[in-house]
PDB file of C-alpha atoms and ligand atoms in Angstrom:
ATOM      1  CA  MET A 120     -26.262  72.882  16.010  1.00 90.00           C
ATOM      2  CA  ALA A 121     -23.552  71.199  15.013  1.00 97.00           C
ATOM      3  CA  GLU A 122     -20.131  70.158  16.726  1.00 98.00           C
ATOM      4  CA  LEU A 123     -16.817  69.838  15.274  1.00 98.00           C
ATOM      5  CA  ARG A 124     -14.034  67.871  16.893  1.00 98.00           C
ATOM      6  CA  VAL A 125     -10.578  67.595  15.728  1.00 98.00           C
ATOM      7  CA  ILE A 126      -8.598  64.495  16.520  1.00 98.00           C
ATOM      8  CA  GLY A 127      -5.837  65.624  14.202  1.00 97.00           C
ATOM      9  CA  SER A 128      -4.912  68.171  11.208  1.00 97.00           C
ATOM     10  CA  GLY A 129      -1.880  68.437   9.168  1.00 95.00           C
ATOM     11  CA  SER A 130       0.613  66.263   7.489  1.00 92.00           C
ATOM     12  CA  SER A 131       0.861  64.201  10.853  1.00 95.00           C
ATOM     13  CA  GLY A 132      -2.550  63.072  10.225  1.00 97.00           C
ATOM     14  CA  ASN A 133      -5.933  64.455   9.617  1.00 98.00           C
ATOM     15  CA  ALA A 134      -9.069  63.288  11.231  1.00 98.00           C
ATOM     16  CA  TYR A 135     -12.408  64.916  12.674  1.00 98.00           C
ATOM     17  CA  ILE A 136     -15.615  64.059  13.956  1.00 98.00           C
ATOM     18  CA  LEU A 137     -18.670  65.951  12.941  1.00 98.00           C
ATOM     19  CA  GLU A 138     -21.748  65.685  15.058  1.00 98.00           C
ATOM     20  CA  SER A 139     -25.444  66.672  14.602  1.00 98.00           C
ATOM     21  CA  ASN A 140     -28.552  65.650  15.578  1.00 96.00           C
ATOM     22  CA  GLY A 141     -26.961  62.711  17.510  1.00 97.00           C
ATOM     23  CA  GLU A 142     -25.221  61.005  14.562  1.00 98.00           C
ATOM     24  CA  LYS A 143     -21.626  61.191  14.126  1.00 98.00           C
ATOM     25  CA  LEU A 144     -19.665  61.509  10.581  1.00 98.00           C
ATOM     26  CA  LEU A 145     -16.133  60.973  10.661  1.00 98.00           C
ATOM     27  CA  ILE A 146     -13.943  62.779   7.997  1.00 98.00           C
ATOM     28  CA  GLU A 147     -10.948  61.267   7.211  1.00 98.00           C
ATOM     29  CA  LEU A 148      -8.933  58.641   8.562  1.00 98.00           C
ATOM     30  CA  GLY A 149      -5.362  59.486   8.618  1.00 98.00           C
ATOM     31  CA  VAL A 150      -4.579  58.770  12.089  1.00 98.00           C
ATOM     32  CA  ALA A 151      -4.207  55.704  14.342  1.00 98.00           C
ATOM     33  CA  TRP A 152      -7.556  53.760  15.062  1.00 98.00           C
ATOM     34  CA  LYS A 153      -6.858  53.836  18.893  1.00 98.00           C
ATOM     35  CA  ASP A 154      -6.820  57.665  18.625  1.00 98.00           C
ATOM     36  CA  ILE A 155     -10.332  57.838  16.879  1.00 98.00           C
ATOM     37  CA  LEU A 156     -11.695  55.483  19.324  1.00 97.00           C
ATOM     38  CA  LYS A 157     -10.510  57.543  22.424  1.00 98.00           C
ATOM     39  CA  SER A 158     -12.152  60.624  20.946  1.00 98.00           C
ATOM     40  CA  LEU A 159     -15.483  58.898  20.338  1.00 98.00           C
ATOM     41  CA  ASN A 160     -15.258  57.828  23.912  1.00 97.00           C
ATOM     42  CA  TYR A 161     -15.230  54.119  22.577  1.00 97.00           C
ATOM     43  CA  LYS A 162     -18.781  54.704  21.758  1.00 97.00           C
ATOM     44  CA  ILE A 163     -19.393  53.881  18.026  1.00 97.00           C
ATOM     45  CA  ASP A 164     -22.829  52.914  17.537  1.00 97.00           C
ATOM     46  CA  ASP A 165     -23.722  56.380  16.520  1.00 98.00           C
ATOM     47  CA  VAL A 166     -21.057  56.686  13.499  1.00 98.00           C
ATOM     48  CA  ILE A 167     -22.893  56.417  10.663  1.00 98.00           C
ATOM     49  CA  GLY A 168     -20.232  56.711   8.305  1.00 98.00           C
ATOM     50  CA  CYS A 169     -17.055  58.346   6.922  1.00 98.00           C
ATOM     51  CA  LEU A 170     -15.822  60.841   4.296  1.00 98.00           C
ATOM     52  CA  VAL A 171     -12.238  60.494   3.057  1.00 98.00           C
ATOM     53  CA  SER A 172     -10.588  63.038   0.457  1.00 98.00           C
ATOM     54  CA  HIS A 173      -8.046  61.308  -1.045  1.00 98.00           C
ATOM     55  CA  LYS A 174      -5.313  58.299  -0.956  1.00 98.00           C
ATOM     56  CA  HIS A 175      -2.403  59.886   0.849  1.00 97.00           C
ATOM     57  CA  GLY A 176      -1.402  58.263   4.347  1.00 97.00           C
ATOM     58  CA  ASP A 177      -2.139  61.221   6.211  1.00 97.00           C
ATOM     59  CA  HIS A 178      -6.018  61.032   5.072  1.00 98.00           C
ATOM     60  CA  ALA A 179      -6.350  57.589   4.643  1.00 98.00           C
ATOM     61  CA  ASN A 180      -4.321  55.238   7.101  1.00 98.00           C
ATOM     62  CA  LYS A 181      -4.429  51.689   5.503  1.00 98.00           C
ATOM     63  CA  ASP A 182      -4.528  50.033   9.050  1.00 98.00           C
ATOM     64  CA  THR A 183      -7.451  52.492  10.368  1.00 98.00           C
ATOM     65  CA  ILE A 184      -9.592  51.813   6.994  1.00 98.00           C
ATOM     66  CA  LYS A 185      -9.147  47.837   7.785  1.00 98.00           C
ATOM     67  CA  LYS A 186     -10.358  48.713  11.091  1.00 98.00           C
ATOM     68  CA  VAL A 187     -13.146  50.855  10.350  1.00 98.00           C
ATOM     69  CA  ILE A 188     -14.675  48.563   7.604  1.00 97.00           C
ATOM     70  CA  GLN A 189     -14.107  45.481  10.275  1.00 97.00           C
ATOM     71  CA  TYR A 190     -16.590  47.683  12.559  1.00 96.00           C
ATOM     72  CA  GLY A 191     -19.110  47.922   9.715  1.00 97.00           C
ATOM     73  CA  ILE A 192     -18.708  51.759   9.283  1.00 98.00           C
ATOM     74  CA  PRO A 193     -19.054  52.435   5.428  1.00 98.00           C
ATOM     75  CA  ILE A 194     -16.419  54.654   4.021  1.00 98.00           C
ATOM     76  CA  TYR A 195     -16.911  56.997   1.305  1.00 98.00           C
ATOM     77  CA  SER A 196     -14.172  58.731  -1.122  1.00 98.00           C
ATOM     78  CA  CYS A 197     -13.168  59.291  -4.499  1.00 98.00           C
ATOM     79  CA  GLU A 198     -12.447  56.527  -7.211  1.00 98.00           C
ATOM     80  CA  GLU A 199      -8.441  56.334  -6.583  1.00 98.00           C
ATOM     81  CA  THR A 200      -8.838  55.828  -2.662  1.00 98.00           C
ATOM     82  CA  ARG A 201     -10.347  52.171  -3.551  1.00 98.00           C
ATOM     83  CA  GLU A 202      -6.973  51.465  -4.519  1.00 98.00           C
ATOM     84  CA  ILE A 203      -6.345  51.055  -0.464  1.00 98.00           C
ATOM     85  CA  ASP A 204      -9.498  48.996  -0.373  1.00 98.00           C
ATOM     86  CA  GLU A 205     -12.249  48.279  -2.830  1.00 97.00           C
ATOM     87  CA  ARG A 206     -14.882  48.122  -0.140  1.00 98.00           C
ATOM     88  CA  ILE A 207     -14.516  51.881   0.184  1.00 98.00           C
ATOM     89  CA  ILE A 208     -17.657  53.230  -1.401  1.00 98.00           C
ATOM     90  CA  ASN A 209     -17.130  55.535  -4.761  1.00 97.00           C
ATOM     91  CA  ILE A 210     -19.201  58.474  -4.339  1.00 96.00           C
ATOM     92  CA  LYS A 211     -19.618  60.503  -7.442  1.00 93.00           C
ATOM     93  CA  LYS A 212     -19.456  64.062  -8.321  1.00 90.00           C
ATOM     94  CA  GLY A 213     -22.317  65.601  -9.371  1.00 88.00           C
ATOM     95  CA  ARG A 214     -24.517  63.635  -7.215  1.00 91.00           C
ATOM     96  CA  LYS A 215     -25.675  63.999  -3.599  1.00 95.00           C
ATOM     97  CA  THR A 216     -25.381  60.876  -1.360  1.00 96.00           C
ATOM     98  CA  SER A 217     -27.375  60.746   2.185  1.00 97.00           C
ATOM     99  CA  ILE A 218     -25.286  59.530   5.012  1.00 98.00           C
ATOM    100  CA  GLY A 219     -27.606  58.924   7.869  1.00 97.00           C
ATOM    101  CA  GLY A 220     -29.246  62.502   8.270  1.00 97.00           C
ATOM    102  CA  PHE A 221     -26.240  64.126   6.174  1.00 98.00           C
ATOM    103  CA  LYS A 222     -26.511  65.088   2.565  1.00 98.00           C
ATOM    104  CA  ILE A 223     -23.087  64.921   0.946  1.00 98.00           C
ATOM    105  CA  GLN A 224     -22.067  66.564  -2.455  1.00 98.00           C
ATOM    106  CA  PRO A 225     -18.666  65.925  -3.539  1.00 98.00           C
ATOM    107  CA  ILE A 226     -16.488  68.704  -4.848  1.00 98.00           C
ATOM    108  CA  PRO A 227     -13.340  67.707  -6.834  1.00 97.00           C
ATOM    109  CA  LEU A 228     -10.203  69.473  -5.975  1.00 97.00           C
ATOM    110  CA  GLN A 229      -6.915  69.685  -7.878  1.00 96.00           C
ATOM    111  CA  HIS A 230      -3.967  67.804  -5.816  1.00 96.00           C
ATOM    112  CA  SER A 231      -1.217  65.272  -6.836  1.00 95.00           C
ATOM    113  CA  CYS A 232      -4.174  62.758  -6.658  1.00 97.00           C
ATOM    114  CA  GLU A 233      -7.497  62.520  -7.369  1.00 98.00           C
ATOM    115  CA  CYS A 234      -9.064  64.452  -4.324  1.00 98.00           C
ATOM    116  CA  PHE A 235     -12.545  65.413  -3.071  1.00 98.00           C
ATOM    117  CA  GLY A 236     -13.972  68.375  -0.837  1.00 98.00           C
ATOM    118  CA  TYR A 237     -17.124  67.848   0.296  1.00 98.00           C
ATOM    119  CA  LEU A 238     -20.416  69.994   0.635  1.00 98.00           C
ATOM    120  CA  ILE A 239     -22.001  68.672   3.986  1.00 98.00           C
ATOM    121  CA  GLU A 240     -25.563  69.669   4.680  1.00 98.00           C
ATOM    122  CA  THR A 241     -27.104  68.752   8.144  1.00 97.00           C
ATOM    123  CA  GLN A 242     -30.661  68.065   8.968  1.00 95.00           C
ATOM    124  CA  ASP A 243     -30.956  71.493  10.459  1.00 94.00           C
ATOM    125  CA  ASN A 244     -29.852  72.713   7.192  1.00 95.00           C
ATOM    126  CA  GLN A 245     -26.546  74.182   8.133  1.00 97.00           C
ATOM    127  CA  ARG A 246     -24.088  73.727   5.174  1.00 98.00           C
ATOM    128  CA  ILE A 247     -20.443  73.007   5.857  1.00 98.00           C
ATOM    129  CA  VAL A 248     -17.760  73.033   2.977  1.00 98.00           C
ATOM    130  CA  PHE A 249     -14.433  70.722   3.937  1.00 98.00           C
ATOM    131  CA  ALA A 250     -11.736  71.282   1.645  1.00 98.00           C
ATOM    132  CA  THR A 251      -8.288  70.322   2.159  1.00 98.00           C
ATOM    133  CA  ASP A 252      -4.895  69.411  -0.096  1.00 96.00           C
ATOM    134  CA  CYS A 253      -5.437  71.494  -3.103  1.00 97.00           C
ATOM    135  CA  CYS A 254      -3.600  74.006  -4.951  1.00 95.00           C
ATOM    136  CA  GLU A 255      -6.593  76.290  -5.497  1.00 95.00           C
ATOM    137  CA  PHE A 256     -10.307  76.416  -4.765  1.00 97.00           C
ATOM    138  CA  LEU A 257     -12.115  78.285  -7.527  1.00 95.00           C
ATOM    139  CA  TYR A 258     -15.775  77.217  -6.653  1.00 97.00           C
ATOM    140  CA  ASN A 259     -18.711  79.636  -5.843  1.00 97.00           C
ATOM    141  CA  ILE A 260     -20.893  77.689  -3.455  1.00 97.00           C
ATOM    142  CA  LYS A 261     -23.774  79.892  -2.207  1.00 94.00           C
ATOM    143  CA  ASN A 262     -24.710  80.472   1.684  1.00 96.00           C
ATOM    144  CA  VAL A 263     -22.173  78.272   3.397  1.00 98.00           C
ATOM    145  CA  ASN A 264     -22.344  78.415   7.297  1.00 98.00           C
ATOM    146  CA  HIS A 265     -19.140  76.803   8.129  1.00 98.00           C
ATOM    147  CA  TRP A 266     -16.001  76.813   6.186  1.00 98.00           C
ATOM    148  CA  LEU A 267     -13.416  74.229   7.054  1.00 98.00           C
ATOM    149  CA  ILE A 268     -10.867  74.920   4.897  1.00 98.00           C
ATOM    150  CA  GLU A 269      -7.193  74.326   4.162  1.00 98.00           C
ATOM    151  CA  CYS A 270      -4.401  77.399   4.816  1.00 97.00           C
ATOM    152  CA  ASN A 271      -1.141  75.324   4.411  1.00 94.00           C
ATOM    153  CA  TRP A 272       1.557  77.551   3.816  1.00 92.00           C
ATOM    154  CA  SER A 273       2.470  81.421   3.111  1.00 91.00           C
ATOM    155  CA  GLU A 274       4.806  82.670   0.327  1.00 89.00           C
ATOM    156  CA  GLU A 275       6.372  85.251   2.650  1.00 88.00           C
ATOM    157  CA  ILE A 276       7.198  82.663   5.362  1.00 89.00           C
ATOM    158  CA  LEU A 277       8.316  79.709   2.638  1.00 89.00           C
ATOM    159  CA  ILE A 278      10.518  82.532   0.884  1.00 87.00           C
ATOM    160  CA  ASP A 279      12.313  83.461   4.233  1.00 86.00           C
ATOM    161  CA  ASN A 280      12.716  79.721   5.074  1.00 87.00           C
ATOM    162  CA  MET A 281      14.423  79.118   1.642  1.00 85.00           C
ATOM    163  CA  CYS A 282      16.740  82.069   2.300  1.00 88.00           C
ATOM    164  CA  ASN A 283      17.863  80.990   5.403  1.00 87.00           C
ATOM    165  CA  ASN A 284      18.662  77.732   4.136  1.00 72.00           C
ATOM    166  CA  ALA A 285      15.738  75.739   6.127  1.00 68.00           C
ATOM    167  CA  GLU A 286      15.325  72.278   4.818  1.00 63.00           C
ATOM    168  CA  MET A 287      12.578  72.258   2.554  1.00 62.00           C
ATOM    169  CA  ARG A 288      10.473  68.807   2.958  1.00 59.00           C
ATOM    170  CA  SER A 289       6.971  70.111   2.220  1.00 56.00           C
ATOM    171  CA  ARG A 290       5.259  69.617  -0.917  1.00 70.00           C
ATOM    172  CA  HIS A 291       4.043  72.799  -0.619  1.00 82.00           C
ATOM    173  CA  GLU A 292       2.980  73.409  -4.267  1.00 84.00           C
ATOM    174  CA  HIS A 293      -0.260  70.914  -4.272  1.00 93.00           C
ATOM    175  CA  HIS A 294      -1.490  72.862  -0.872  1.00 95.00           C
ATOM    176  CA  LEU A 295      -3.568  76.040  -0.634  1.00 96.00           C
ATOM    177  CA  GLU A 296      -1.504  78.928   0.110  1.00 96.00           C
ATOM    178  CA  LEU A 297      -2.756  81.609   2.504  1.00 97.00           C
ATOM    179  CA  ASN A 298      -3.454  84.251  -0.256  1.00 97.00           C
ATOM    180  CA  ASP A 299      -5.459  81.252  -2.305  1.00 97.00           C
ATOM    181  CA  THR A 300      -7.454  80.402   1.021  1.00 98.00           C
ATOM    182  CA  ILE A 301      -8.069  84.315   1.431  1.00 97.00           C
ATOM    183  CA  PHE A 302      -9.468  84.374  -2.040  1.00 97.00           C
ATOM    184  CA  ALA A 303     -11.963  81.352  -1.818  1.00 97.00           C
ATOM    185  CA  LEU A 304     -13.346  82.680   1.345  1.00 98.00           C
ATOM    186  CA  LYS A 305     -13.918  86.422  -0.111  1.00 97.00           C
ATOM    187  CA  GLU A 306     -15.325  84.706  -3.483  1.00 97.00           C
ATOM    188  CA  ASN A 307     -17.746  82.847  -1.368  1.00 98.00           C
ATOM    189  CA  PHE A 308     -18.323  85.470   1.445  1.00 96.00           C
ATOM    190  CA  SER A 309     -21.900  85.670   2.564  1.00 95.00           C
ATOM    191  CA  SER A 310     -24.237  86.999   5.554  1.00 95.00           C
ATOM    192  CA  SER A 311     -24.786  82.927   5.951  1.00 96.00           C
ATOM    193  CA  MET A 312     -20.757  82.753   7.111  1.00 96.00           C
ATOM    194  CA  ASN A 313     -20.592  81.924  10.899  1.00 97.00           C
ATOM    195  CA  THR A 314     -17.424  80.036  11.320  1.00 98.00           C
ATOM    196  CA  ILE A 315     -14.184  79.242   9.698  1.00 98.00           C
ATOM    197  CA  VAL A 316     -12.006  76.832  10.591  1.00 98.00           C
ATOM    198  CA  LEU A 317      -8.124  76.593   9.045  1.00 98.00           C
ATOM    199  CA  LEU A 318      -7.108  72.957   8.432  1.00 98.00           C
ATOM    200  CA  HIS A 319      -3.926  71.143   7.724  1.00 96.00           C
ATOM    201  CA  LEU A 320      -1.223  74.066   8.616  1.00 96.00           C
ATOM    202  CA  SER A 321       2.072  73.180   7.536  1.00 93.00           C
ATOM    203  CA  ASN A 322       4.809  72.454   9.928  1.00 89.00           C
ATOM    204  CA  GLY A 323       7.425  75.062   9.051  1.00 89.00           C
ATOM    205  CA  ASN A 324       5.548  77.475   6.433  1.00 91.00           C
ATOM    206  CA  SER A 325       2.788  78.617   8.649  1.00 91.00           C
ATOM    207  CA  ASN A 326       2.012  81.291  11.523  1.00 95.00           C
ATOM    208  CA  GLU A 327      -1.437  80.491  13.282  1.00 96.00           C
ATOM    209  CA  GLU A 328      -1.676  84.093  14.528  1.00 96.00           C
ATOM    210  CA  MET A 329      -0.743  85.817  11.369  1.00 97.00           C
ATOM    211  CA  PHE A 330      -2.898  83.646   9.314  1.00 97.00           C
ATOM    212  CA  LYS A 331      -5.855  84.359  11.564  1.00 97.00           C
ATOM    213  CA  SER A 332      -4.971  88.065  11.587  1.00 97.00           C
ATOM    214  CA  ARG A 333      -4.655  88.217   7.828  1.00 97.00           C
ATOM    215  CA  ILE A 334      -7.979  86.809   6.794  1.00 97.00           C
ATOM    216  CA  SER A 335      -9.991  88.800   9.355  1.00 97.00           C
ATOM    217  CA  GLU A 336      -8.473  91.910   8.108  1.00 97.00           C
ATOM    218  CA  GLU A 337      -9.342  90.983   4.347  1.00 97.00           C
ATOM    219  CA  LEU A 338     -12.863  89.535   5.444  1.00 96.00           C
ATOM    220  CA  GLY A 339     -13.821  91.806   8.352  1.00 96.00           C
ATOM    221  CA  PHE A 340     -14.979  88.590   9.795  1.00 96.00           C
ATOM    222  CA  PHE A 341     -13.621  87.041  13.457  1.00 95.00           C
ATOM    223  CA  ASN A 342     -14.932  84.062  14.372  1.00 97.00           C
ATOM    224  CA  ILE A 343     -11.786  82.093  12.858  1.00 98.00           C
ATOM    225  CA  HIS A 344      -9.812  78.878  14.322  1.00 98.00           C
ATOM    226  CA  ILE A 345      -7.052  76.606  13.869  1.00 97.00           C
ATOM    227  CA  ALA A 346      -7.669  72.971  13.559  1.00 98.00           C
ATOM    228  CA  LYS A 347      -5.652  71.610  16.415  1.00 96.00           C
ATOM    229  CA  LYS A 348      -5.637  68.294  17.998  1.00 97.00           C
ATOM    230  CA  GLY A 349      -8.355  68.212  20.838  1.00 97.00           C
ATOM    231  CA  LEU A 350     -10.148  71.176  19.663  1.00 98.00           C
ATOM    232  CA  SER A 351     -13.876  70.833  20.085  1.00 98.00           C
ATOM    233  CA  LEU A 352     -16.009  73.333  18.548  1.00 98.00           C
ATOM    234  CA  GLN A 353     -19.868  74.228  18.514  1.00 97.00           C
ATOM    235  CA  LEU A 354     -20.984  75.168  14.765  1.00 96.00           C
ATOM    236  CA  GLN A 355     -23.814  77.545  15.857  1.00 89.00           C
ATOM    237  CA  ASP A 356     -26.556  77.879  13.515  1.00 82.00           C
ATOM    238  CA  ASP A 357     -26.481  82.059  14.047  1.00 70.00           C
ATOM    239  CA  PHE A 358     -23.191  83.650  15.006  1.00 53.00           C
TER     240      PHE A 358
HETATM  241 ZN1   ZN B 410      -2.426  66.135   3.482  1.00 95.98          ZN
HETATM  242 ZN1   ZN B 411      -2.286  64.956   0.158  1.00 95.98          ZN
END
C-alpha cells in the first residue's frame, strides 16, 4: 500500500509526498521548503528523490529547488525545468528511471511549456498516474490503480463567471477541463482503478462537489477525492 499526502494543490502551489515501502518520493516543489519539511515531520533521510512536472513557479519554486539540492535530494524533470537549475536531472520520455524502489516513466503533456506527467510504479506493483497542467490527456495507459489527475475548470462555470463579469485571471486554456478529465478517465477505465484524486482545481472556475458527482455519474466509480492541503490518503491495493 502507498500513501499520498497533499502539501498543496492549485495555482497557489503544488507539492505532494508519495510514500511506499518506507521510501518517500516528493512530487512537485511549488511551495516553501519549510512547508515541505513540516509535512515530512522534519525527517528527510527517507526522501529518495523528487519529481517535478514543469518549470512554472507553482510547481517549481526556485528557492525550494535550491534547498532540496543543498540537502542532496535528487530532482528529476523534463529538460526545460533545468533552466531553473542545471543540477536538475533530465529524465527522458520513453525511458524508465528508477528512483529508490519506484519506477518512473515520463508522460509528455501539452502545456504552455515543456511538461511531464508520470507513470509511477511502486515495489508492490501499484501503478499510479500523476498528470497535471495539460490541455488534454489522450493516452491509453493500462491497468492503472490510482489516478492523480488535474481537473482544473468547468466550461459551464467559466461562461457563467464571464457573463457575470467576474475578473478572469486564470489561464484556463492550458489546463484540463472537467469534460477532458472525464474523457481521460473513461478512456483509461479498468477494473484495476481504485482511486481518483482530482488535482489543481481553479480558484474561481471549479466546484468540488459538482466535479466529484459528475465523474462518479459518468464512470459509476465513487472513490474520488479532491487534493487539498493536509489531505492524507491511503492508496489501497484493493478497493
Ligand atoms: Zn500549475
Ligand atoms: Zn503550469
